Amino acid sequence: MLIDSFGRVHDYLRISVTDKCNFRCIYCMPPGTNVTTPLNKIMSVDEIDKLAGVFIKLGVNKIRITGGEPLLRKDITEILFRLSNYPAGLFLTTNAFFADKYINIFKTAGIKSINVSLDSLNPEEFARITKRNQFQKTFSNIIKLLENNFQVKVNFVVIRGLNENSIFDFLDWTKDYSLEVRFIEFMPFDRNNWSLQKVLSYDEILDLIRTRYEFYKAEDSLHDTSRKFRVYGHKGFFGIISTVSKPFCEGCNRLRLTSDGKLKNCLFSSVETDLLTPFRKNEDVIPLIHSSLFEKKKERGGQFSSEKIVNRSMVSIGG
């Protein structure tokens, strides 16, 4: 088992397969961070497969594939099929732009739940955030996922003064669709111009929602990052991921493997452990995994004592 010094069992691995993306979301890939890693430094299909197998042997029972945009990898089908052979739930995070081409692949690989990044239902606002004028295709693909009975969770990063009024559009969406919309507090990453003033907090989001809707608290589980609610009479849920104002680190069970083979024991850890280099030398990486986990901080990577956070850009870590 993978247990840190605080007794938290880690059975969930997020694997980024690329740091490339077809969108340029301002909080994830701000200007100056869109230099991708050379291909020879990115994990191959075989390396992803075998490293995943190491984590499975150590007790991981849930794997999420992320990017960048994972569907940009030409060999993503092989990656999904390889990982589907393990005794672990397989999940995916995507911006959904290419999702229509992969629906049958997802089904064959046993993927039942997909997280989609979407920060506005207004086409003009979508274009300002993503720097791409591709709202209609993205939205129609999300509807196709729902029509094909995938569980869809929509991740919406809320930035004060930019898109907070779109919260109401997303709540209206949950009236007739059985999806979960998750409002995420704006988080700091390299060069994304984060400040506390731009964070709409958990309490502020709920206060805003109360101005138009009546809702009730839904049940959460220990490892949930999102605190869930439901508007009365709506089919779907909404949740809030409150990393900044109300961290949920006591129930953390997640590890992250970046596309260049670095292990991050926390999204906000300033320290990474290189697994790919020793793995390519046929060295045992299990001691490195345990050492990294033992060094995991109690909360938010040991940072947030000030606004100066040392970290990569979100796109290079994995969504």
mmCIF file of C-alpha atoms in Angstrom:
data_model
loop_
_atom_site.group_PDB
_atom_site.id
_atom_site.type_symbol
_atom_site.label_atom_id
_atom_site.label_comp_id
_atom_site.label_asym_id
_atom_site.label_seq_id
_atom_site.Cartn_x
_atom_site.Cartn_y
_atom_site.Cartn_z
ATOM 1 C CA MET A 1 0.000 0.000 0.000
ATOM 2 C CA LEU A 2 0.969 3.612 -0.548
ATOM 3 C CA ILE A 3 0.608 5.408 2.791
ATOM 4 C CA ASP A 4 2.074 8.807 3.619
ATOM 5 C CA SER A 5 3.382 9.997 6.986
ATOM 6 C CA PHE A 6 -0.099 11.253 7.924
ATOM 7 C CA GLY A 7 -1.732 7.842 7.398
ATOM 8 C CA ARG A 8 -3.432 8.738 4.119
ATOM 9 C CA VAL A 9 -3.763 5.794 1.725
ATOM 10 C CA HIS A 10 -3.046 6.707 -1.899
ATOM 11 C CA ASP A 11 -4.882 4.565 -4.428
ATOM 12 C CA TYR A 12 -5.561 7.098 -7.196
ATOM 13 C CA LEU A 13 -3.027 7.930 -9.922
ATOM 14 C CA ARG A 14 -3.444 10.736 -12.424
ATOM 15 C CA ILE A 15 -1.269 10.246 -15.509
ATOM 16 C CA SER A 16 -0.642 13.118 -17.899
ATOM 17 C CA VAL A 17 0.153 11.804 -21.380
ATOM 18 C CA THR A 18 0.965 15.120 -23.077
ATOM 19 C CA ASP A 19 1.606 18.768 -22.313
ATOM 20 C CA LYS A 20 0.132 19.819 -25.657
ATOM 21 C CA CYS A 21 -3.328 21.348 -25.962
ATOM 22 C CA ASN A 22 -5.423 22.766 -28.774
ATOM 23 C CA PHE A 23 -6.824 25.438 -26.438
ATOM 24 C CA ARG A 24 -4.903 28.195 -24.647
ATOM 25 C CA CYS A 25 -6.903 28.709 -21.453
ATOM 26 C CA ILE A 26 -5.531 31.716 -19.601
ATOM 27 C CA TYR A 27 -5.293 30.011 -16.187
ATOM 28 C CA CYS A 28 -3.745 26.794 -17.543
ATOM 29 C CA MET A 29 -1.545 27.832 -20.483
ATOM 30 C CA PRO A 30 -0.885 31.570 -20.192
ATOM 31 C CA PRO A 31 1.443 33.274 -22.690
ATOM 32 C CA GLY A 32 5.007 32.052 -22.341
ATOM 33 C CA THR A 33 4.118 28.576 -21.084
ATOM 34 C CA ASN A 34 3.185 26.928 -24.381
ATOM 35 C CA VAL A 35 6.615 25.426 -25.075
ATOM 36 C CA THR A 36 6.069 21.687 -25.224
ATOM 37 C CA THR A 37 8.502 19.034 -24.006
ATOM 38 C CA PRO A 38 10.603 17.252 -26.653
ATOM 39 C CA LEU A 39 9.062 13.940 -27.680
ATOM 40 C CA ASN A 40 12.024 11.874 -26.470
ATOM 41 C CA LYS A 41 11.444 13.166 -22.952
ATOM 42 C CA ILE A 42 7.750 12.247 -22.933
ATOM 43 C CA MET A 43 6.659 8.835 -21.668
ATOM 44 C CA SER A 44 6.028 6.336 -24.450
ATOM 45 C CA VAL A 45 2.996 4.033 -24.536
ATOM 46 C CA ASP A 46 5.083 1.193 -23.153
ATOM 47 C CA GLU A 47 6.503 3.360 -20.356
ATOM 48 C CA ILE A 48 3.049 4.616 -19.379
ATOM 49 C CA ASP A 49 1.771 1.051 -19.352
ATOM 50 C CA LYS A 50 4.627 -0.390 -17.275
ATOM 51 C CA LEU A 51 4.818 2.494 -14.798
ATOM 52 C CA ALA A 52 1.061 2.235 -14.294
ATOM 53 C CA GLY A 53 1.600 -1.465 -13.589
ATOM 54 C CA VAL A 54 4.083 -0.588 -10.843
ATOM 55 C CA PHE A 55 1.514 1.650 -9.147
ATOM 56 C CA ILE A 56 -1.189 -1.001 -9.515
ATOM 57 C CA LYS A 57 1.030 -3.461 -7.633
ATOM 58 C CA LEU A 58 1.387 -0.847 -4.896
ATOM 59 C CA GLY A 59 -2.370 -0.566 -4.428
ATOM 60 C CA VAL A 60 -3.616 1.970 -6.982
ATOM 61 C CA ASN A 61 -7.149 1.099 -8.119
ATOM 62 C CA LYS A 62 -8.094 4.253 -10.029
ATOM 63 C CA ILE A 63 -6.274 5.827 -12.989
ATOM 64 C CA ARG A 64 -7.204 9.088 -14.664
ATOM 65 C CA ILE A 65 -5.668 10.082 -17.999
ATOM 66 C CA THR A 66 -5.063 13.817 -18.369
ATOM 67 C CA GLY A 67 -3.051 16.298 -20.423
ATOM 68 C CA GLY A 68 -2.744 18.937 -21.832
ATOM 69 C CA GLU A 69 -5.400 17.523 -24.077
ATOM 70 C CA PRO A 70 -4.894 13.724 -23.980
ATOM 71 C CA LEU A 71 -6.842 13.106 -27.186
ATOM 72 C CA LEU A 72 -4.135 14.976 -29.122
ATOM 73 C CA ARG A 73 -1.840 11.971 -28.726
ATOM 74 C CA LYS A 74 -1.960 9.880 -31.875
ATOM 75 C CA ASP A 75 -1.492 6.727 -29.804
ATOM 76 C CA ILE A 76 -4.125 7.576 -27.179
ATOM 77 C CA THR A 77 -6.270 4.601 -28.252
ATOM 78 C CA GLU A 78 -3.434 2.188 -27.503
ATOM 79 C CA ILE A 79 -2.778 3.894 -24.164
ATOM 80 C CA LEU A 80 -6.420 3.538 -23.135
ATOM 81 C CA PHE A 81 -6.637 -0.074 -24.259
ATOM 82 C CA ARG A 82 -3.421 -1.010 -22.457
ATOM 83 C CA LEU A 83 -4.503 0.610 -19.210
ATOM 84 C CA SER A 84 -7.967 -0.944 -19.448
ATOM 85 C CA ASN A 85 -6.352 -4.332 -18.855
ATOM 86 C CA TYR A 86 -5.468 -3.443 -15.277
ATOM 87 C CA PRO A 87 -7.806 -4.106 -12.312
ATOM 88 C CA ALA A 88 -8.437 -0.397 -11.851
ATOM 89 C CA GLY A 89 -11.126 2.056 -12.814
ATOM 90 C CA LEU A 90 -10.119 4.088 -15.861
ATOM 91 C CA PHE A 91 -11.163 7.730 -16.212
ATOM 92 C CA LEU A 92 -10.394 10.655 -18.517
ATOM 93 C CA THR A 93 -10.174 14.434 -18.379
ATOM 94 C CA THR A 94 -10.548 16.280 -21.699
ATOM 95 C CA ASN A 95 -11.760 19.530 -23.229
ATOM 96 C CA ALA A 96 -14.140 17.372 -25.342
ATOM 97 C CA PHE A 97 -13.198 18.962 -28.678
ATOM 98 C CA PHE A 98 -12.216 15.579 -30.164
ATOM 99 C CA ALA A 99 -14.516 13.452 -28.028
ATOM 100 C CA ASP A 100 -16.972 12.564 -30.790
ATOM 101 C CA LYS A 101 -14.226 10.612 -32.588
ATOM 102 C CA TYR A 102 -13.501 8.473 -29.544
ATOM 103 C CA ILE A 103 -16.884 7.579 -28.074
ATOM 104 C CA ASN A 104 -16.685 3.939 -29.148
ATOM 105 C CA ILE A 105 -13.051 3.771 -28.004
ATOM 106 C CA PHE A 106 -14.075 5.031 -24.570
ATOM 107 C CA LYS A 107 -16.765 2.390 -24.337
ATOM 108 C CA THR A 108 -14.422 -0.414 -25.411
ATOM 109 C CA ALA A 109 -11.854 0.725 -22.838
ATOM 110 C CA GLY A 110 -14.498 0.624 -20.119
ATOM 111 C CA ILE A 111 -14.505 4.357 -19.421
ATOM 112 C CA LYS A 112 -17.809 5.370 -17.877
ATOM 113 C CA SER A 113 -17.002 8.759 -16.363
ATOM 114 C CA ILE A 114 -15.370 11.715 -18.126
ATOM 115 C CA ASN A 115 -14.394 15.114 -16.750
ATOM 116 C CA VAL A 116 -14.677 18.005 -19.200
ATOM 117 C CA SER A 117 -13.057 21.418 -18.795
ATOM 118 C CA LEU A 118 -15.483 24.206 -19.742
ATOM 119 C CA ASP A 119 -15.475 27.690 -18.228
ATOM 120 C CA SER A 120 -18.353 29.424 -19.983
ATOM 121 C CA LEU A 121 -21.534 28.668 -21.929
ATOM 122 C CA ASN A 122 -21.250 32.012 -23.678
ATOM 123 C CA PRO A 123 -19.404 31.596 -27.026
ATOM 124 C CA GLU A 124 -17.700 35.000 -26.836
ATOM 125 C CA GLU A 125 -16.604 34.480 -23.249
ATOM 126 C CA PHE A 126 -15.449 30.949 -24.115
ATOM 127 C CA ALA A 127 -13.259 32.407 -26.876
ATOM 128 C CA ARG A 128 -11.738 34.996 -24.526
ATOM 129 C CA ILE A 129 -10.790 32.294 -22.021
ATOM 130 C CA THR A 130 -9.578 29.595 -24.426
ATOM 131 C CA LYS A 131 -8.254 31.872 -27.185
ATOM 132 C CA ARG A 132 -10.134 29.614 -29.584
ATOM 133 C CA ASN A 133 -13.500 30.121 -31.273
ATOM 134 C CA GLN A 134 -14.648 26.512 -30.837
ATOM 135 C CA PHE A 135 -17.548 26.643 -28.392
ATOM 136 C CA GLN A 136 -20.232 25.005 -30.530
ATOM 137 C CA LYS A 137 -18.259 21.853 -31.281
ATOM 138 C CA THR A 138 -17.104 21.546 -27.673
ATOM 139 C CA PHE A 139 -20.622 21.911 -26.319
ATOM 140 C CA SER A 140 -22.179 19.537 -28.868
ATOM 141 C CA ASN A 141 -19.590 16.899 -27.985
ATOM 142 C CA ILE A 142 -20.468 17.170 -24.298
ATOM 143 C CA ILE A 143 -24.102 16.577 -25.217
ATOM 144 C CA LYS A 144 -23.035 13.518 -27.265
ATOM 145 C CA LEU A 145 -21.218 12.131 -24.234
ATOM 146 C CA LEU A 146 -24.358 12.554 -22.144
ATOM 147 C CA GLU A 147 -26.498 10.966 -24.861
ATOM 148 C CA ASN A 148 -24.130 7.993 -24.847
ATOM 149 C CA ASN A 149 -24.674 7.542 -21.110
ATOM 150 C CA PHE A 150 -21.287 8.694 -19.894
ATOM 151 C CA GLN A 151 -21.205 10.259 -16.452
ATOM 152 C CA VAL A 152 -20.010 13.795 -17.194
ATOM 153 C CA LYS A 153 -18.449 16.169 -14.703
ATOM 154 C CA VAL A 154 -17.868 19.676 -16.023
ATOM 155 C CA ASN A 155 -14.948 21.564 -14.472
ATOM 156 C CA PHE A 156 -15.478 25.338 -14.431
ATOM 157 C CA VAL A 157 -12.631 27.526 -13.110
ATOM 158 C CA VAL A 158 -14.234 30.643 -11.630
ATOM 159 C CA ILE A 159 -12.223 33.861 -11.910
ATOM 160 C CA ARG A 160 -13.583 37.009 -10.307
ATOM 161 C CA GLY A 161 -14.361 39.695 -12.843
ATOM 162 C CA LEU A 162 -14.158 37.282 -15.766
ATOM 163 C CA ASN A 163 -16.800 34.567 -15.728
ATOM 164 C CA GLU A 164 -18.573 34.367 -12.349
ATOM 165 C CA ASN A 165 -21.922 35.416 -13.826
ATOM 166 C CA SER A 166 -21.817 32.322 -16.047
ATOM 167 C CA ILE A 167 -22.390 30.238 -12.911
ATOM 168 C CA PHE A 168 -26.127 30.762 -13.400
ATOM 169 C CA ASP A 169 -26.018 29.381 -16.961
ATOM 170 C CA PHE A 170 -24.371 26.204 -15.702
ATOM 171 C CA LEU A 171 -26.902 25.788 -12.911
ATOM 172 C CA ASP A 172 -29.723 26.103 -15.455
ATOM 173 C CA TRP A 173 -27.983 23.373 -17.458
ATOM 174 C CA THR A 174 -28.288 20.962 -14.515
ATOM 175 C CA LYS A 175 -32.070 21.280 -14.542
ATOM 176 C CA ASP A 176 -32.634 18.875 -17.425
ATOM 177 C CA TYR A 177 -29.279 17.038 -17.631
ATOM 178 C CA SER A 178 -27.862 14.514 -15.171
ATOM 179 C CA LEU A 179 -24.408 15.998 -15.030
ATOM 180 C CA GLU A 180 -22.302 17.485 -12.258
ATOM 181 C CA VAL A 181 -20.956 21.002 -12.699
ATOM 182 C CA ARG A 182 -17.976 21.704 -10.467
ATOM 183 C CA PHE A 183 -17.052 25.310 -9.718
ATOM 184 C CA ILE A 184 -13.316 25.455 -9.054
ATOM 185 C CA GLU A 185 -11.613 28.231 -7.138
ATOM 186 C CA PHE A 186 -8.926 29.930 -9.224
ATOM 187 C CA MET A 187 -5.581 28.338 -8.286
ATOM 188 C CA PRO A 188 -1.991 29.607 -8.661
ATOM 189 C CA PHE A 189 0.319 28.161 -11.318
ATOM 190 C CA ASP A 190 3.328 29.476 -13.183
ATOM 191 C CA ARG A 191 2.663 32.844 -14.843
ATOM 192 C CA ASN A 192 -1.142 32.652 -14.689
ATOM 193 C CA ASN A 193 -1.451 36.020 -12.885
ATOM 194 C CA TRP A 194 -3.136 34.500 -9.862
ATOM 195 C CA SER A 195 -4.005 36.610 -6.845
ATOM 196 C CA LEU A 196 -6.345 36.167 -3.900
ATOM 197 C CA GLN A 197 -8.387 39.088 -5.198
ATOM 198 C CA LYS A 198 -9.312 37.041 -8.271
ATOM 199 C CA VAL A 199 -10.507 34.056 -6.208
ATOM 200 C CA LEU A 200 -14.258 33.712 -5.774
ATOM 201 C CA SER A 201 -14.294 31.600 -2.632
ATOM 202 C CA TYR A 202 -16.485 28.667 -1.654
ATOM 203 C CA ASP A 203 -18.667 30.855 0.571
ATOM 204 C CA GLU A 204 -18.919 33.598 -2.042
ATOM 205 C CA ILE A 205 -19.975 31.122 -4.729
ATOM 206 C CA LEU A 206 -22.716 29.743 -2.477
ATOM 207 C CA ASP A 207 -23.864 33.261 -1.574
ATOM 208 C CA LEU A 208 -24.080 34.145 -5.265
ATOM 209 C CA ILE A 209 -26.091 31.023 -6.045
ATOM 210 C CA ARG A 210 -28.497 31.758 -3.165
ATOM 211 C CA THR A 211 -29.538 34.979 -4.870
ATOM 212 C CA ARG A 212 -31.415 32.930 -7.510
ATOM 213 C CA TYR A 213 -31.749 29.322 -6.394
ATOM 214 C CA GLU A 214 -32.762 27.179 -3.455
ATOM 215 C CA PHE A 215 -30.550 24.131 -3.028
ATOM 216 C CA TYR A 216 -29.587 21.456 -0.543
ATOM 217 C CA LYS A 217 -26.398 19.654 0.440
ATOM 218 C CA ALA A 218 -25.778 16.291 -1.226
ATOM 219 C CA GLU A 219 -23.693 13.497 0.237
ATOM 220 C CA ASP A 220 -19.911 13.583 -0.161
ATOM 221 C CA SER A 221 -17.381 10.800 0.314
ATOM 222 C CA LEU A 222 -13.990 10.966 2.056
ATOM 223 C CA HIS A 223 -11.940 11.380 -1.120
ATOM 224 C CA ASP A 224 -14.221 13.829 -2.950
ATOM 225 C CA THR A 225 -12.547 17.052 -3.996
ATOM 226 C CA SER A 226 -15.936 18.590 -4.734
ATOM 227 C CA ARG A 227 -18.533 19.392 -2.076
ATOM 228 C CA LYS A 228 -21.813 18.580 -3.818
ATOM 229 C CA PHE A 229 -25.200 20.318 -3.820
ATOM 230 C CA ARG A 230 -28.386 20.075 -5.822
ATOM 231 C CA VAL A 231 -30.871 22.764 -6.786
ATOM 232 C CA TYR A 232 -34.388 21.646 -5.896
ATOM 233 C CA GLY A 233 -36.072 20.056 -8.901
ATOM 234 C CA HIS A 234 -32.876 19.689 -10.951
ATOM 235 C CA LYS A 235 -31.645 16.387 -12.376
ATOM 236 C CA GLY A 236 -27.971 17.251 -12.025
ATOM 237 C CA PHE A 237 -25.678 18.418 -9.254
ATOM 238 C CA PHE A 238 -23.289 21.257 -8.700
ATOM 239 C CA GLY A 239 -20.176 21.150 -6.575
ATOM 240 C CA ILE A 240 -17.425 23.448 -5.380
ATOM 241 C CA ILE A 241 -13.738 22.574 -5.371
ATOM 242 C CA SER A 242 -12.389 24.920 -2.720
ATOM 243 C CA THR A 243 -8.634 24.333 -2.854
ATOM 244 C CA VAL A 244 -7.817 27.887 -1.789
ATOM 245 C CA SER A 245 -10.393 28.806 0.861
ATOM 246 C CA LYS A 246 -11.399 25.401 2.302
ATOM 247 C CA PRO A 247 -8.769 22.767 1.420
ATOM 248 C CA PHE A 248 -9.758 19.108 1.577
ATOM 249 C CA CYS A 249 -6.293 17.625 2.028
ATOM 250 C CA GLU A 250 -7.210 15.374 4.950
ATOM 251 C CA GLY A 251 -8.863 12.927 2.559
ATOM 252 C CA CYS A 252 -6.287 13.116 -0.236
ATOM 253 C CA ASN A 253 -5.593 9.823 -2.011
ATOM 254 C CA ARG A 254 -4.032 11.195 -5.222
ATOM 255 C CA LEU A 255 -0.636 11.047 -6.876
ATOM 256 C CA ARG A 256 0.305 12.660 -10.199
ATOM 257 C CA LEU A 257 2.647 11.463 -12.910
ATOM 258 C CA THR A 258 3.542 14.183 -15.413
ATOM 259 C CA SER A 259 3.955 13.477 -19.105
ATOM 260 C CA ASP A 260 7.741 13.693 -18.696
ATOM 261 C CA GLY A 261 7.687 11.052 -15.976
ATOM 262 C CA LYS A 262 7.932 13.175 -12.827
ATOM 263 C CA LEU A 263 5.997 12.119 -9.746
ATOM 264 C CA LYS A 264 4.220 14.910 -7.885
ATOM 265 C CA ASN A 265 2.877 13.887 -4.499
ATOM 266 C CA CYS A 266 0.618 16.955 -4.476
ATOM 267 C CA LEU A 267 -0.703 19.293 -7.137
ATOM 268 C CA PHE A 268 1.064 22.163 -5.340
ATOM 269 C CA SER A 269 4.289 20.410 -4.431
ATOM 270 C CA SER A 270 7.372 22.394 -5.400
ATOM 271 C CA VAL A 271 9.374 19.143 -5.439
ATOM 272 C CA GLU A 272 9.114 16.416 -8.090
ATOM 273 C CA THR A 273 10.634 12.938 -8.258
ATOM 274 C CA ASP A 274 11.982 11.780 -11.599
ATOM 275 C CA LEU A 275 10.771 8.233 -12.274
ATOM 276 C CA LEU A 276 11.306 8.106 -16.027
ATOM 277 C CA THR A 277 15.100 8.468 -16.046
ATOM 278 C CA PRO A 278 15.791 5.610 -13.617
ATOM 279 C CA PHE A 279 13.019 3.540 -15.203
ATOM 280 C CA ARG A 280 14.760 3.836 -18.566
ATOM 281 C CA LYS A 281 17.914 2.543 -16.872
ATOM 282 C CA ASN A 282 15.985 -0.504 -15.594
ATOM 283 C CA GLU A 283 16.348 0.723 -12.011
ATOM 284 C CA ASP A 284 13.762 -0.007 -9.326
ATOM 285 C CA VAL A 285 11.485 3.042 -8.970
ATOM 286 C CA ILE A 286 9.445 1.691 -6.050
ATOM 287 C CA PRO A 287 11.790 3.149 -3.373
ATOM 288 C CA LEU A 288 11.530 6.523 -5.141
ATOM 289 C CA ILE A 289 7.739 6.356 -5.055
ATOM 290 C CA HIS A 290 7.680 5.581 -1.344
ATOM 291 C CA SER A 291 10.232 8.303 -0.626
ATOM 292 C CA SER A 292 8.226 10.887 -2.541
ATOM 293 C CA LEU A 293 5.046 9.931 -0.732
ATOM 294 C CA PHE A 294 6.741 10.066 2.668
ATOM 295 C CA GLU A 295 7.775 13.649 1.912
ATOM 296 C CA LYS A 296 4.213 14.727 1.115
ATOM 297 C CA LYS A 297 3.125 17.725 3.149
ATOM 298 C CA LYS A 298 -0.012 17.764 5.273
ATOM 299 C CA GLU A 299 -1.696 20.440 3.189
ATOM 300 C CA ARG A 300 -1.354 22.006 -0.273
ATOM 301 C CA GLY A 301 2.260 21.060 -0.849
ATOM 302 C CA GLY A 302 3.393 23.062 2.171
ATOM 303 C CA GLN A 303 2.820 26.273 0.240
ATOM 304 C CA PHE A 304 0.176 29.059 0.372
ATOM 305 C CA SER A 305 1.788 30.797 3.346
ATOM 306 C CA SER A 306 2.195 33.669 0.876
ATOM 307 C CA GLU A 307 1.075 34.460 -2.656
ATOM 308 C CA LYS A 308 4.467 33.338 -4.050
ATOM 309 C CA ILE A 309 3.820 29.732 -5.103
ATOM 310 C CA VAL A 310 6.586 27.685 -6.732
ATOM 311 C CA ASN A 311 5.072 25.347 -9.313
ATOM 312 C CA ARG A 312 4.787 24.503 -12.996
ATOM 313 C CA SER A 313 2.029 25.698 -15.278
ATOM 314 C CA MET A 314 -1.137 23.637 -15.040
ATOM 315 C CA VAL A 315 -0.792 22.295 -18.584
ATOM 316 C CA SER A 316 2.640 20.804 -17.824
ATOM 317 C CA ILE A 317 1.417 19.115 -14.636
ATOM 318 C CA GLY A 318 -1.769 17.587 -15.984
ATOM 319 C CA GLY A 319 -5.370 18.637 -15.423
#
